[in-house]
Amino acid sequence: MLSGGYSHGDLRFLHGNYDPVMTASRKRGLRPRLEGKRVVICLGAGGVGKTTTSAALALGLAAKGKKVAVVTIDPAKRLASALGLEELSGEPRRIEPAKLAAQGVELSGELWAMMLDAKRTFDDVIARLAPDEQAREEILANPVYRELSTAVAGSHELSAIVKLYELYEEHDFDVIVLDTPPSRNALDFLNAPTRLLGFLEGRALQVFLAPSGLTARLFGRGTGLVFSIFARVTGIDMLSELSRFFRSLSGVIDGFGERTRGVAALLRDPDTSFLIVTSPEPEPAREAVFLADRLAAAGMHREELIVNRVHSGGLHGRSASEVRALLAGDLGDDLAGRVASNLADFDVLVQRDRETIARLAGALEERRPLLVPHLDDEVQDLLGLSRVAEHLFA
């Protein structure tokens, strides 16, 4: 505590009747809001600490005695680093208690983690759903399947549908925490069940399931000419391969449809909770409003708004000259002036955060967003995650 009652840890930087920081500090954290939830999905813009938040959520829930799996569909592999691991596998892997204890973290539950491997996920579901060995080998060997199962665009979202269904239906996890890519790509995941069902049950698929001659006629002369040229140049009869692929897939389409309908229902189930993660910068805050609108339109449940990296401190409503005078007795006039100047620069960030959070809370009608302070050190290990978890679960 400095002279004049001025403390660098003072959080009274928001004025007026609405004070998100103080309100959030009086909350009991996320635990009451997540009670009974089996799926927790974190959405948000890139660079706001969403992956760290997902891992910290899972760690906090495991600390409360839950068996938790945290899953990333982000191919950047950042979740492994946050959990102090070299890499994550395509199947849930338990974080060993000894590794946790070595960093001073003790859990009464279990923490599991995985990163989606799109191709392996697709291969596994084909192996499960194919009616026989011949059908399975025919699908896996088809060049169209090999391209689809390894394509960057869309493959992670579709494999997430399959894996989420499997983890929910076939494992005994109390909670599944799903990390997602940046917000616009996360919407691809949310919309993927509807799009896939539309395809599986639509006329387009029936075209490919029809005999190849009929398929060609339905495509029309122009498209047929393009496929013909492609076949001469590459040696691959793409139209024939497409038809062959979808006919071989016909034996697993019902199973895919069942899983897709299951996930579509799960995303709207009361047991599923969406958390929007953002930061006080204006652009991520706008993305948070966009996501909230899309969730509401889709009938999905937004449980909480989490604002990461909130700056506190600064001048606390005083002028730089007032702070300089308050500190001069302890620090001397010259040093007090430099400290006051630095605090004035920092106060710009504090004021920006205050204004952004107030606008965001008003736009989302969220009176009590959960705020996580800007930490001095980058979160790189389990101990750092536990610090974030403390703020989340308070």
CSV table of C-alpha atoms in Angstrom, one decimal:
chain,number,residue,atom,x,y,z
A,1,MET,CA,0.0,0.0,0.0
A,2,LEU,CA,1.5,3.3,-1.0
A,3,SER,CA,0.9,6.7,0.7
A,4,GLY,CA,-2.6,8.2,0.3
A,5,GLY,CA,-4.2,4.7,0.3
A,6,TYR,CA,-3.1,4.1,-3.3
A,7,SER,CA,-2.6,0.4,-4.1
A,8,HIS,CA,-1.3,-1.0,-7.4
A,9,GLY,CA,-3.7,-4.0,-6.8
A,10,ASP,CA,-6.7,-1.8,-6.6
A,11,LEU,CA,-9.4,-2.9,-9.1
A,12,ARG,CA,-11.6,0.2,-8.8
A,13,PHE,CA,-11.1,1.4,-12.3
A,14,LEU,CA,-14.7,1.3,-13.5
A,15,HIS,CA,-17.0,4.1,-12.6
A,16,GLY,CA,-20.8,4.4,-12.4
A,17,ASN,CA,-23.4,1.8,-11.4
A,18,TYR,CA,-22.0,-1.0,-13.7
A,19,ASP,CA,-18.6,-2.3,-12.6
A,20,PRO,CA,-17.9,-5.6,-14.3
A,21,VAL,CA,-14.6,-6.2,-12.5
A,22,MET,CA,-16.1,-5.8,-9.0
A,23,THR,CA,-19.3,-7.6,-9.9
A,24,ALA,CA,-17.3,-10.5,-11.4
A,25,SER,CA,-15.1,-10.6,-8.3
A,26,ARG,CA,-18.3,-11.2,-6.2
A,27,LYS,CA,-19.4,-14.1,-8.3
A,28,ARG,CA,-18.8,-17.7,-7.4
A,29,GLY,CA,-17.2,-18.4,-10.7
A,30,LEU,CA,-18.3,-20.9,-13.4
A,31,ARG,CA,-19.0,-23.9,-11.2
A,32,PRO,CA,-22.7,-23.2,-10.5
A,33,ARG,CA,-23.4,-22.3,-14.2
A,34,LEU,CA,-21.8,-25.5,-15.4
A,35,GLU,CA,-23.4,-27.8,-12.9
A,36,GLY,CA,-24.9,-30.8,-14.8
A,37,LYS,CA,-23.4,-29.8,-18.1
A,38,ARG,CA,-21.9,-32.6,-20.1
A,39,VAL,CA,-20.6,-30.7,-23.1
A,40,VAL,CA,-18.9,-27.3,-22.9
A,41,ILE,CA,-17.9,-25.6,-26.1
A,42,CYS,CA,-15.6,-22.6,-26.2
A,43,LEU,CA,-16.0,-20.1,-29.1
A,44,GLY,CA,-14.2,-16.9,-29.9
A,45,ALA,CA,-12.0,-15.0,-32.1
A,46,GLY,CA,-8.3,-15.9,-32.7
A,47,GLY,CA,-5.7,-14.7,-30.2
A,48,VAL,CA,-8.0,-14.2,-27.2
A,49,GLY,CA,-6.7,-17.2,-25.1
A,50,LYS,CA,-9.5,-19.6,-26.1
A,51,THR,CA,-7.3,-22.6,-26.1
A,52,THR,CA,-5.8,-21.7,-22.7
A,53,THR,CA,-9.3,-21.1,-21.3
A,54,SER,CA,-10.5,-24.5,-22.6
A,55,ALA,CA,-7.6,-26.2,-20.9
A,56,ALA,CA,-8.1,-24.2,-17.7
A,57,LEU,CA,-11.8,-25.0,-17.7
A,58,ALA,CA,-11.1,-28.7,-18.0
A,59,LEU,CA,-8.4,-28.5,-15.3
A,60,GLY,CA,-10.8,-26.7,-12.9
A,61,LEU,CA,-13.6,-29.2,-13.5
A,62,ALA,CA,-11.2,-32.1,-12.9
A,63,ALA,CA,-10.0,-30.4,-9.7
A,64,LYS,CA,-13.7,-30.5,-8.5
A,65,GLY,CA,-13.8,-34.3,-9.0
A,66,LYS,CA,-15.0,-34.6,-12.5
A,67,LYS,CA,-13.7,-36.9,-15.2
A,68,VAL,CA,-13.1,-34.4,-18.0
A,69,ALA,CA,-11.9,-34.7,-21.6
A,70,VAL,CA,-10.6,-31.6,-23.3
A,71,VAL,CA,-10.6,-31.7,-27.1
A,72,THR,CA,-9.2,-29.4,-29.7
A,73,ILE,CA,-10.1,-29.2,-33.4
A,74,ASP,CA,-7.4,-26.5,-33.9
A,75,PRO,CA,-4.6,-28.1,-35.9
A,76,ALA,CA,-2.1,-25.6,-34.5
A,77,LYS,CA,-1.5,-28.1,-31.6
A,78,ARG,CA,-1.4,-25.4,-28.9
A,79,LEU,CA,-3.4,-27.4,-26.4
A,80,ALA,CA,-0.6,-29.9,-25.9
A,81,SER,CA,1.8,-27.1,-25.0
A,82,ALA,CA,-0.7,-25.6,-22.6
A,83,LEU,CA,-1.0,-28.9,-20.8
A,84,GLY,CA,2.7,-29.3,-20.7
A,85,LEU,CA,2.8,-32.2,-23.2
A,86,GLU,CA,4.9,-32.7,-26.3
A,87,GLU,CA,1.9,-33.8,-28.3
A,88,LEU,CA,-1.6,-35.0,-28.2
A,89,SER,CA,-2.9,-38.2,-29.8
A,90,GLY,CA,-6.1,-38.7,-31.8
A,91,GLU,CA,-7.7,-40.5,-28.8
A,92,PRO,CA,-8.3,-39.3,-25.3
A,93,ARG,CA,-5.2,-39.6,-23.2
A,94,ARG,CA,-5.1,-39.1,-19.4
A,95,ILE,CA,-2.7,-36.5,-18.0
A,96,GLU,CA,-0.8,-38.6,-15.4
A,97,PRO,CA,-1.3,-37.6,-11.8
A,98,ALA,CA,2.5,-37.7,-11.3
A,99,LYS,CA,3.0,-35.0,-14.0
A,100,LEU,CA,0.3,-32.9,-12.4
A,101,ALA,CA,1.8,-33.3,-8.9
A,102,ALA,CA,5.3,-32.4,-10.2
A,103,GLN,CA,4.0,-29.0,-11.0
A,104,GLY,CA,2.1,-28.6,-7.8
A,105,VAL,CA,-1.4,-29.4,-9.2
A,106,GLU,CA,-3.6,-31.9,-7.5
A,107,LEU,CA,-6.9,-33.2,-8.8
A,108,SER,CA,-9.7,-35.2,-7.2
A,109,GLY,CA,-11.0,-36.1,-10.6
A,110,GLU,CA,-9.3,-37.0,-13.9
A,111,LEU,CA,-8.1,-34.9,-16.8
A,112,TRP,CA,-7.9,-36.3,-20.3
A,113,ALA,CA,-6.9,-34.6,-23.5
A,114,MET,CA,-6.8,-35.2,-27.3
A,115,MET,CA,-6.4,-33.5,-30.6
A,116,LEU,CA,-8.6,-34.5,-33.5
A,117,ASP,CA,-6.9,-36.4,-36.3
A,118,ALA,CA,-9.4,-35.9,-39.1
A,119,LYS,CA,-8.2,-38.8,-41.3
A,120,ARG,CA,-7.9,-41.3,-38.4
A,121,THR,CA,-11.4,-40.3,-37.2
A,122,PHE,CA,-12.9,-40.8,-40.6
A,123,ASP,CA,-11.1,-44.1,-41.1
A,124,ASP,CA,-12.3,-45.4,-37.7
A,125,VAL,CA,-15.9,-44.5,-38.4
A,126,ILE,CA,-15.8,-46.2,-41.8
A,127,ALA,CA,-14.3,-49.3,-40.1
A,128,ARG,CA,-17.2,-49.3,-37.6
A,129,LEU,CA,-20.0,-48.6,-40.0
A,130,ALA,CA,-19.0,-50.5,-43.2
A,131,PRO,CA,-21.2,-53.6,-43.6
A,132,ASP,CA,-18.2,-55.9,-44.4
A,133,GLU,CA,-14.5,-56.0,-45.0
A,134,GLN,CA,-14.8,-55.6,-48.7
A,135,ALA,CA,-16.9,-52.4,-48.4
A,136,ARG,CA,-14.5,-51.0,-45.9
A,137,GLU,CA,-11.4,-51.6,-48.1
A,138,GLU,CA,-13.2,-50.2,-51.2
A,139,ILE,CA,-14.1,-46.9,-49.4
A,140,LEU,CA,-10.6,-46.5,-47.8
A,141,ALA,CA,-8.8,-47.1,-51.2
A,142,ASN,CA,-11.0,-44.7,-53.2
A,143,PRO,CA,-9.0,-41.6,-54.2
A,144,VAL,CA,-12.0,-39.4,-53.6
A,145,TYR,CA,-12.2,-40.6,-50.0
A,146,ARG,CA,-8.5,-40.1,-49.5
A,147,GLU,CA,-8.8,-36.5,-50.6
A,148,LEU,CA,-11.9,-35.8,-48.6
A,149,SER,CA,-10.5,-37.3,-45.4
A,150,THR,CA,-7.3,-35.2,-45.5
A,151,ALA,CA,-8.7,-32.0,-46.9
A,152,VAL,CA,-8.1,-29.0,-44.6
A,153,ALA,CA,-11.3,-27.2,-45.4
A,154,GLY,CA,-14.2,-28.8,-43.5
A,155,SER,CA,-12.5,-32.1,-42.5
A,156,HIS,CA,-11.8,-31.0,-38.9
A,157,GLU,CA,-15.3,-29.8,-38.4
A,158,LEU,CA,-16.9,-33.0,-39.8
A,159,SER,CA,-14.5,-35.2,-37.9
A,160,ALA,CA,-15.4,-33.2,-34.8
A,161,ILE,CA,-19.1,-34.2,-35.3
A,162,VAL,CA,-18.1,-37.9,-35.4
A,163,LYS,CA,-15.7,-37.7,-32.4
A,164,LEU,CA,-18.1,-35.6,-30.2
A,165,TYR,CA,-20.8,-38.2,-30.8
A,166,GLU,CA,-18.4,-41.0,-29.9
A,167,LEU,CA,-17.1,-39.3,-26.8
A,168,TYR,CA,-20.6,-38.5,-25.6
A,169,GLU,CA,-22.3,-41.8,-26.4
A,170,GLU,CA,-19.5,-44.3,-25.9
A,171,HIS,CA,-17.3,-43.0,-23.1
A,172,ASP,CA,-18.0,-42.2,-19.4
A,173,PHE,CA,-16.7,-38.7,-19.2
A,174,ASP,CA,-18.6,-36.4,-16.9
A,175,VAL,CA,-17.8,-33.4,-19.0
A,176,ILE,CA,-16.3,-32.9,-22.5
A,177,VAL,CA,-14.7,-29.5,-23.1
A,178,LEU,CA,-14.3,-28.6,-26.8
A,179,ASP,CA,-11.9,-26.0,-28.0
A,180,THR,CA,-12.7,-24.6,-31.5
A,181,PRO,CA,-10.9,-22.7,-34.2
A,182,PRO,CA,-11.3,-18.9,-34.5
A,183,SER,CA,-15.0,-17.8,-34.6
A,184,ARG,CA,-15.8,-17.8,-38.3
A,185,ASN,CA,-14.4,-21.3,-38.6
A,186,ALA,CA,-16.1,-22.3,-35.4
A,187,LEU,CA,-19.4,-21.5,-37.1
A,188,ASP,CA,-18.5,-24.1,-39.7
A,189,PHE,CA,-18.4,-26.6,-36.9
A,190,LEU,CA,-21.8,-25.5,-35.6
A,191,ASN,CA,-23.4,-25.6,-39.0
A,192,ALA,CA,-21.7,-28.8,-40.1
A,193,PRO,CA,-24.4,-31.2,-38.8
A,194,THR,CA,-27.1,-29.4,-40.7
A,195,ARG,CA,-25.1,-29.2,-43.9
A,196,LEU,CA,-24.1,-32.8,-43.8
A,197,LEU,CA,-27.6,-34.0,-43.1
A,198,GLY,CA,-28.8,-31.8,-46.0
A,199,PHE,CA,-26.3,-33.6,-48.3
A,200,LEU,CA,-27.0,-37.1,-46.9
A,201,GLU,CA,-30.7,-36.7,-47.3
A,202,GLY,CA,-30.7,-34.6,-50.4
A,203,ARG,CA,-31.1,-35.1,-54.2
A,204,ALA,CA,-27.5,-34.5,-55.0
A,205,LEU,CA,-26.4,-37.7,-53.3
A,206,GLN,CA,-29.0,-39.6,-55.2
A,207,VAL,CA,-27.4,-38.4,-58.4
A,208,PHE,CA,-24.1,-40.0,-57.5
A,209,LEU,CA,-25.8,-43.2,-56.3
A,210,ALA,CA,-27.5,-43.5,-59.7
A,211,PRO,CA,-25.9,-45.5,-62.6
A,212,SER,CA,-23.0,-43.5,-64.1
A,213,GLY,CA,-24.8,-42.9,-67.5
A,214,LEU,CA,-27.7,-41.3,-65.7
A,215,THR,CA,-25.4,-39.3,-63.5
A,216,ALA,CA,-23.6,-37.9,-66.6
A,217,ARG,CA,-26.9,-36.9,-68.2
A,218,LEU,CA,-28.1,-35.2,-65.0
A,219,PHE,CA,-24.8,-33.2,-64.8
A,220,GLY,CA,-25.4,-31.9,-68.4
A,221,ARG,CA,-23.2,-31.7,-71.4
A,222,GLY,CA,-20.9,-28.8,-70.2
A,223,THR,CA,-20.0,-30.4,-66.9
A,224,GLY,CA,-19.5,-33.8,-68.7
A,225,LEU,CA,-17.1,-32.2,-71.1
A,226,VAL,CA,-15.0,-30.8,-68.2
A,227,PHE,CA,-14.9,-34.2,-66.5
A,228,SER,CA,-13.9,-35.7,-69.9
A,229,ILE,CA,-11.0,-33.3,-70.4
A,230,PHE,CA,-9.9,-33.9,-66.8
A,231,ALA,CA,-9.9,-37.6,-67.4
A,232,ARG,CA,-7.7,-37.3,-70.5
A,233,VAL,CA,-5.2,-35.0,-68.8
A,234,THR,CA,-4.9,-36.9,-65.5
A,235,GLY,CA,-5.9,-40.4,-66.4
A,236,ILE,CA,-8.6,-40.3,-63.7
A,237,ASP,CA,-12.3,-40.6,-64.6
A,238,MET,CA,-13.5,-38.2,-61.9
A,239,LEU,CA,-17.2,-38.7,-62.6
A,240,SER,CA,-16.8,-42.5,-62.4
A,241,GLU,CA,-14.7,-42.3,-59.3
A,242,LEU,CA,-17.3,-40.0,-57.6
A,243,SER,CA,-20.1,-42.4,-58.5
A,244,ARG,CA,-18.1,-45.4,-57.4
A,245,PHE,CA,-17.2,-43.7,-54.1
A,246,PHE,CA,-20.7,-42.7,-53.2
A,247,ARG,CA,-22.1,-46.1,-54.1
A,248,SER,CA,-19.5,-47.7,-51.9
A,249,LEU,CA,-20.4,-45.3,-49.1
A,250,SER,CA,-24.1,-46.2,-49.3
A,251,GLY,CA,-23.7,-48.9,-46.7
A,252,VAL,CA,-22.5,-46.4,-44.1
A,253,ILE,CA,-24.7,-43.4,-44.9
A,254,ASP,CA,-27.4,-44.4,-42.4
A,255,GLY,CA,-24.8,-44.6,-39.6
A,256,PHE,CA,-23.4,-41.2,-40.6
A,257,GLY,CA,-26.9,-39.8,-40.6
A,258,GLU,CA,-27.6,-41.2,-37.1
A,259,ARG,CA,-24.4,-39.7,-35.7
A,260,THR,CA,-25.1,-36.4,-37.4
A,261,ARG,CA,-28.6,-36.1,-36.1
A,262,GLY,CA,-27.3,-37.1,-32.7
A,263,VAL,CA,-24.8,-34.2,-32.7
A,264,ALA,CA,-27.3,-31.7,-34.1
A,265,ALA,CA,-29.6,-32.5,-31.2
A,266,LEU,CA,-26.7,-32.5,-28.7
A,267,LEU,CA,-25.6,-29.0,-29.7
A,268,ARG,CA,-29.1,-27.8,-28.7
A,269,ASP,CA,-29.5,-29.9,-25.6
A,270,PRO,CA,-29.7,-28.2,-22.2
A,271,ASP,CA,-26.8,-30.4,-21.1
A,272,THR,CA,-24.6,-28.5,-23.7
A,273,SER,CA,-23.2,-25.1,-22.8
A,274,PHE,CA,-21.5,-22.6,-25.1
A,275,LEU,CA,-19.0,-20.2,-23.6
A,276,ILE,CA,-17.9,-17.1,-25.6
A,277,VAL,CA,-14.3,-16.2,-24.9
A,278,THR,CA,-13.1,-12.8,-25.9
A,279,SER,CA,-10.6,-10.0,-24.9
A,280,PRO,CA,-11.2,-6.3,-24.3
A,281,GLU,CA,-9.8,-5.3,-27.8
A,282,PRO,CA,-12.6,-3.9,-30.0
A,283,GLU,CA,-12.4,-6.4,-32.8
A,284,PRO,CA,-12.6,-9.6,-30.7
A,285,ALA,CA,-15.5,-7.9,-28.8
A,286,ARG,CA,-17.4,-7.4,-32.1
A,287,GLU,CA,-16.8,-11.0,-32.9
A,288,ALA,CA,-18.2,-12.0,-29.6
A,289,VAL,CA,-21.5,-10.1,-30.4
A,290,PHE,CA,-21.6,-11.8,-33.8
A,291,LEU,CA,-21.2,-15.3,-32.2
A,292,ALA,CA,-23.8,-14.6,-29.6
A,293,ASP,CA,-26.3,-13.6,-32.3
A,294,ARG,CA,-25.6,-16.7,-34.3
A,295,LEU,CA,-25.9,-19.0,-31.3
A,296,ALA,CA,-29.3,-17.4,-30.4
A,297,ALA,CA,-30.5,-17.7,-34.0
A,298,ALA,CA,-29.5,-21.4,-34.0
A,299,GLY,CA,-31.3,-22.1,-30.7
A,300,MET,CA,-28.1,-23.0,-28.8
A,301,HIS,CA,-27.5,-22.1,-25.2
A,302,ARG,CA,-24.9,-19.5,-24.3
A,303,GLU,CA,-24.0,-20.0,-20.7
A,304,GLU,CA,-21.3,-17.4,-20.0
A,305,LEU,CA,-19.2,-14.6,-21.5
A,306,ILE,CA,-15.5,-14.7,-20.5
A,307,VAL,CA,-13.3,-11.7,-21.0
A,308,ASN,CA,-9.7,-12.6,-20.9
A,309,ARG,CA,-6.6,-10.3,-20.3
A,310,VAL,CA,-8.4,-7.5,-18.6
A,311,HIS,CA,-6.1,-4.7,-17.4
A,312,SER,CA,-6.5,-3.2,-14.0
A,313,GLY,CA,-4.7,-0.6,-12.0
A,314,GLY,CA,-3.7,2.6,-13.8
A,315,LEU,CA,-4.6,6.0,-12.2
A,316,HIS,CA,-7.8,4.9,-10.5
A,317,GLY,CA,-9.6,8.0,-11.5
A,318,ARG,CA,-6.9,10.3,-10.4
A,319,SER,CA,-4.8,12.6,-12.6
A,320,ALA,CA,-1.1,11.9,-13.2
A,321,SER,CA,-0.1,14.9,-11.1
A,322,GLU,CA,-2.3,13.7,-8.2
A,323,VAL,CA,-0.6,10.3,-8.3
A,324,ARG,CA,2.8,11.9,-8.5
A,325,ALA,CA,2.1,13.9,-5.4
A,326,LEU,CA,0.8,10.8,-3.5
A,327,LEU,CA,4.0,8.9,-4.3
A,328,ALA,CA,6.5,11.6,-3.9
A,329,GLY,CA,6.9,11.1,-0.2
A,330,ASP,CA,7.8,7.4,-0.6
A,331,LEU,CA,9.7,7.5,-3.9
A,332,GLY,CA,11.1,11.0,-4.3
A,333,ASP,CA,9.8,13.5,-6.8
A,334,ASP,CA,11.8,12.3,-9.8
A,335,LEU,CA,10.9,8.6,-9.5
A,336,ALA,CA,7.3,9.4,-8.5
A,337,GLY,CA,7.0,11.4,-11.7
A,338,ARG,CA,8.2,8.5,-13.8
A,339,VAL,CA,5.9,6.1,-12.1
A,340,ALA,CA,3.0,8.4,-12.5
A,341,SER,CA,3.8,8.8,-16.2
A,342,ASN,CA,4.0,5.0,-16.7
A,343,LEU,CA,0.7,4.6,-14.8
A,344,ALA,CA,-0.9,7.2,-17.1
A,345,ASP,CA,0.2,5.2,-20.2
A,346,PHE,CA,-1.2,2.0,-18.6
A,347,ASP,CA,-4.4,3.8,-17.7
A,348,VAL,CA,-5.1,4.1,-21.5
A,349,LEU,CA,-5.4,0.3,-21.6
A,350,VAL,CA,-7.5,0.2,-18.4
A,351,GLN,CA,-9.9,2.8,-19.8
A,352,ARG,CA,-10.1,1.0,-23.1
A,353,ASP,CA,-10.9,-2.3,-21.4
A,354,ARG,CA,-13.5,-0.6,-19.2
A,355,GLU,CA,-15.3,1.0,-22.1
A,356,THR,CA,-15.2,-2.2,-24.3
A,357,ILE,CA,-16.5,-4.4,-21.5
A,358,ALA,CA,-19.3,-2.0,-20.8
A,359,ARG,CA,-20.4,-1.9,-24.4
A,360,LEU,CA,-20.0,-5.7,-24.8
A,361,ALA,CA,-22.0,-6.4,-21.7
A,362,GLY,CA,-24.7,-4.0,-22.8
A,363,ALA,CA,-24.9,-5.5,-26.3
A,364,LEU,CA,-25.2,-9.0,-24.9
A,365,GLU,CA,-27.4,-8.1,-22.0
A,366,GLU,CA,-24.8,-9.8,-19.8
A,367,ARG,CA,-24.7,-7.9,-16.5
A,368,ARG,CA,-22.0,-10.1,-15.0
A,369,PRO,CA,-19.4,-11.2,-17.5
A,370,LEU,CA,-16.6,-13.4,-16.0
A,371,LEU,CA,-13.3,-11.4,-16.2
A,372,VAL,CA,-9.9,-12.9,-16.1
A,373,PRO,CA,-7.1,-10.4,-15.4
A,374,HIS,CA,-4.1,-9.8,-17.7
A,375,LEU,CA,-1.4,-12.0,-16.2
A,376,ASP,CA,2.2,-10.9,-16.0
A,377,ASP,CA,3.5,-14.2,-17.5
A,378,GLU,CA,2.5,-16.2,-20.5
A,379,VAL,CA,0.6,-19.4,-19.6
A,380,GLN,CA,2.9,-22.2,-20.7
A,381,ASP,CA,2.4,-25.0,-18.2
A,382,LEU,CA,-0.1,-26.7,-15.8
A,383,LEU,CA,0.7,-24.3,-13.0
A,384,GLY,CA,-0.1,-21.4,-15.2
A,385,LEU,CA,-3.4,-23.1,-16.2
A,386,SER,CA,-4.3,-23.6,-12.6
A,387,ARG,CA,-3.9,-19.8,-12.0
A,388,VAL,CA,-6.4,-19.2,-14.8
A,389,ALA,CA,-8.7,-21.9,-13.5
A,390,GLU,CA,-8.7,-20.1,-10.1
A,391,HIS,CA,-10.1,-17.0,-11.7
A,392,LEU,CA,-12.7,-19.0,-13.7
A,393,PHE,CA,-13.9,-20.9,-10.7
A,394,ALA,CA,-13.2,-18.4,-8.0
